[in-house]
Amino acid sequence: MARPQARPLSPHLSIWKWGPHMALSILHRVTGSSLAIVGALGLVWWLTAAASGPAYYAFFLEQASSWYGYVVMVGITWAFFQHLFSGLRHFVLDVGAGYELKTNKSWSLLIPVAALFTTAAIWLSIFAGKL
Amino acid sequence: MGNGTGIGRVRGLGSAKSGTHHWINQRITAVGNLLLVLWLIFSLLQLPSLDYLAVTAWLAKSWVAVPMILMLISIFYHLRLGLQVVIEDYVHEDGTKFATLLLLNFYAIGGAALGIFAIAKIAFTGAAS
Ligand code: HEM
Ligand code: HEM
């Protein structure tokens, strides 16, 4: 049976004109993948440290409350909310809504702002509580 | 190859074999992650301290240990499905793709098991005092 050998491929990155929607889509993948590796490993490390007893947990706390610990945790918090908000956008697109050019662009611009705002609010409240 | 209709030849072939199931489960676990991780973040913010005693005493409660275990299942299931798509998009050589997906499965199941075991250990042996 004859089958077409060269099937059409969807155009790749180099073809598209950059826009907020494309950046957001890439960010969804980047934040999802980093949560999957750095976030999940950090979470399991925290739990196994707590299960290992006070001595090892103290070592864990030392790392977590160092400057690089905070850099990682602020990064994870931002990645989580960025991924969460663009995940909610996925749900809207999934039901077939939000494809009008203007609407699509506005949400794509709003989501990174919302993620930065949430991250800042959480960490400012943490640091304010420490003062 | 038969000479049936176009749709008859296509059914059950190609990537359309089981995509819907994958897609739905990605969404179900997304909602699970949404609820459970937000719960974890706001619970951690409520704790008076994150030191050893405070954290183990908190994790030992059944209404904490159970949602924590559910959260680990939801996160690792979601990330297994998610990273599978990422790998399939970028790794094209059959052997490497097989090996990478194998590694992903070990990571997802092993990571979830390790986290669940840690919670169970804290919950069953009681908060150290
Ligand atoms: C999976 C990654 C994470 C692990 C393993 C982890 C664990 C810890 C631990 C145990 C500390 C040091 C506590 C101390 O200095 O006494 C710490 C600091 C802190 N983390 Fe995280 N955390 C993670 C992600 C997050 C996220 C996403 C948030 C955002 C809400 C957060 C909120 C806090 C708070 C409340 C502090 C500072 C409070 C304090 O030092 O008492 N953590 N983290
Ligand atoms: C907390 C840990 C989370 C991790 C580790 C994680 C990880 C991932 C990864 C690796 C992907 C694949 C990315 C891609 O194919 O480009 C993904 C996709 C997805 N995530 Fe998450 N995610 C998390 C939380 C969430 C939350 C809270 C939501 C929902 C609000 C969500 C919604 C989605 C959706 C809808 C997709 C599929 C996107 C598509 O079909 O292209 N995720 N996630």
PDB file of C-alpha atoms in Angstrom, chain A residues 1 3 12 29 32-33 35-38 40-41 43-44 46-54 57 61 77 80-81 83-84 88 90-91 94 122 125-126, chain B residues 1 9 23 27 30 34 37-38 40-41 44-45 50-52 55-56 59 68 71-72 75-76 78-79 83 85-86 89-90 107 111 114 118-119 121-122:
ATOM      1  CA  MET A   1       0.000   0.000   0.000  1.00  0.00           C
ATOM      2  CA  ARG A   3       2.070   5.613   2.006  1.00  0.00           C
ATOM      3  CA  HIS A  12       9.830  24.630  14.036  1.00  0.00           C
ATOM      4  CA  ARG A  29       8.099  23.853  29.621  1.00  0.00           C
ATOM      5  CA  GLY A  32       7.764  22.407  34.525  1.00  0.00           C
ATOM      6  CA  SER A  33      11.063  20.655  33.824  1.00  0.00           C
ATOM      7  CA  LEU A  35      10.216  21.873  39.110  1.00  0.00           C
ATOM      8  CA  ALA A  36      10.338  18.221  38.101  1.00  0.00           C
ATOM      9  CA  ILE A  37      14.045  17.986  38.837  1.00  0.00           C
ATOM     10  CA  VAL A  38      15.179  20.688  41.296  1.00  0.00           C
ATOM     11  CA  ALA A  40      11.040  17.396  43.416  1.00  0.00           C
ATOM     12  CA  LEU A  41      14.572  16.507  44.540  1.00  0.00           C
ATOM     13  CA  LEU A  43      11.193  18.163  48.446  1.00  0.00           C
ATOM     14  CA  VAL A  44      12.374  14.546  48.794  1.00  0.00           C
ATOM     15  CA  TRP A  46      13.715  17.740  52.943  1.00  0.00           C
ATOM     16  CA  LEU A  47      11.505  14.736  53.834  1.00  0.00           C
ATOM     17  CA  THR A  48      14.356  12.219  54.003  1.00  0.00           C
ATOM     18  CA  ALA A  49      16.380  14.695  56.077  1.00  0.00           C
ATOM     19  CA  ALA A  50      13.502  14.987  58.551  1.00  0.00           C
ATOM     20  CA  ALA A  51      13.212  11.170  58.641  1.00  0.00           C
ATOM     21  CA  SER A  52      16.966  10.762  59.260  1.00  0.00           C
ATOM     22  CA  GLY A  53      17.024  12.441  62.657  1.00  0.00           C
ATOM     23  CA  PRO A  54      18.085  15.749  64.212  1.00  0.00           C
ATOM     24  CA  TYR A  57      18.269  17.661  59.593  1.00  0.00           C
ATOM     25  CA  LEU A  61      18.704  23.444  57.621  1.00  0.00           C
ATOM     26  CA  THR A  77       8.576  29.469  44.273  1.00  0.00           C
ATOM     27  CA  PHE A  80       5.858  27.024  40.653  1.00  0.00           C
ATOM     28  CA  PHE A  81       3.601  30.061  40.312  1.00  0.00           C
ATOM     29  CA  HIS A  83       3.874  27.130  35.852  1.00  0.00           C
ATOM     30  CA  LEU A  84       0.649  27.220  37.874  1.00  0.00           C
ATOM     31  CA  LEU A  88      -4.520  27.515  34.359  1.00  0.00           C
ATOM     32  CA  HIS A  90      -3.891  25.720  29.450  1.00  0.00           C
ATOM     33  CA  PHE A  91      -7.211  24.751  31.055  1.00  0.00           C
ATOM     34  CA  ASP A  94      -8.388  23.325  26.479  1.00  0.00           C
ATOM     35  CA  ILE A 122       5.258  35.347  49.759  1.00  0.00           C
ATOM     36  CA  SER A 125       6.081  38.293  54.086  1.00  0.00           C
ATOM     37  CA  ILE A 126       8.693  35.682  55.077  1.00  0.00           C
TER      38      ILE A 126
ATOM     39  CA  MET B   1      -2.077  -4.047   4.956  1.00  0.00           C
ATOM     40  CA  ARG B   9      -6.402   1.739   8.523  1.00  0.00           C
ATOM     41  CA  TRP B  23      -3.581  14.052  28.355  1.00  0.00           C
ATOM     42  CA  ARG B  27      -4.784  17.494  33.808  1.00  0.00           C
ATOM     43  CA  ALA B  30      -2.262  19.208  37.581  1.00  0.00           C
ATOM     44  CA  LEU B  34      -2.452  22.898  42.415  1.00  0.00           C
ATOM     45  CA  VAL B  37       1.247  22.203  46.838  1.00  0.00           C
ATOM     46  CA  LEU B  38      -0.648  25.401  47.717  1.00  0.00           C
ATOM     47  CA  LEU B  40       1.875  22.737  51.677  1.00  0.00           C
ATOM     48  CA  ILE B  41       3.148  26.260  51.044  1.00  0.00           C
ATOM     49  CA  LEU B  44       4.707  25.838  56.020  1.00  0.00           C
ATOM     50  CA  LEU B  45       4.107  29.559  56.292  1.00  0.00           C
ATOM     51  CA  LEU B  50      10.830  24.892  60.480  1.00  0.00           C
ATOM     52  CA  ASP B  51      13.237  23.258  62.930  1.00  0.00           C
ATOM     53  CA  TYR B  52      13.451  19.506  63.469  1.00  0.00           C
ATOM     54  CA  VAL B  55       8.574  19.774  61.243  1.00  0.00           C
ATOM     55  CA  THR B  56       8.519  16.151  62.447  1.00  0.00           C
ATOM     56  CA  LEU B  59       4.445  15.625  59.519  1.00  0.00           C
ATOM     57  CA  MET B  68       1.610  14.769  51.897  1.00  0.00           C
ATOM     58  CA  MET B  71       0.896  15.165  47.013  1.00  0.00           C
ATOM     59  CA  LEU B  72       3.991  13.066  46.295  1.00  0.00           C
ATOM     60  CA  ILE B  75       3.638  15.442  41.697  1.00  0.00           C
ATOM     61  CA  PHE B  76       5.644  12.424  40.556  1.00  0.00           C
ATOM     62  CA  HIS B  78       2.467  14.569  36.737  1.00  0.00           C
ATOM     63  CA  LEU B  79       6.194  15.043  36.208  1.00  0.00           C
ATOM     64  CA  LEU B  83       8.921  14.883  31.128  1.00  0.00           C
ATOM     65  CA  VAL B  85       6.538  14.503  26.366  1.00  0.00           C
ATOM     66  CA  VAL B  86       9.643  16.671  26.661  1.00  0.00           C
ATOM     67  CA  ASP B  89      10.134  15.962  21.569  1.00  0.00           C
ATOM     68  CA  TYR B  90      13.922  16.183  21.762  1.00  0.00           C
ATOM     69  CA  TYR B 107      13.374   8.498  38.816  1.00  0.00           C
ATOM     70  CA  GLY B 111      11.568   9.478  44.092  1.00  0.00           C
ATOM     71  CA  LEU B 114      11.573   7.564  48.906  1.00  0.00           C
ATOM     72  CA  ALA B 118      10.156   9.160  54.769  1.00  0.00           C
ATOM     73  CA  ILE B 119       6.687  10.452  55.677  1.00  0.00           C
ATOM     74  CA  LYS B 121       8.612   6.585  58.945  1.00  0.00           C
ATOM     75  CA  ILE B 122       8.022   9.910  60.687  1.00  0.00           C
TER      76      ILE B 122
END
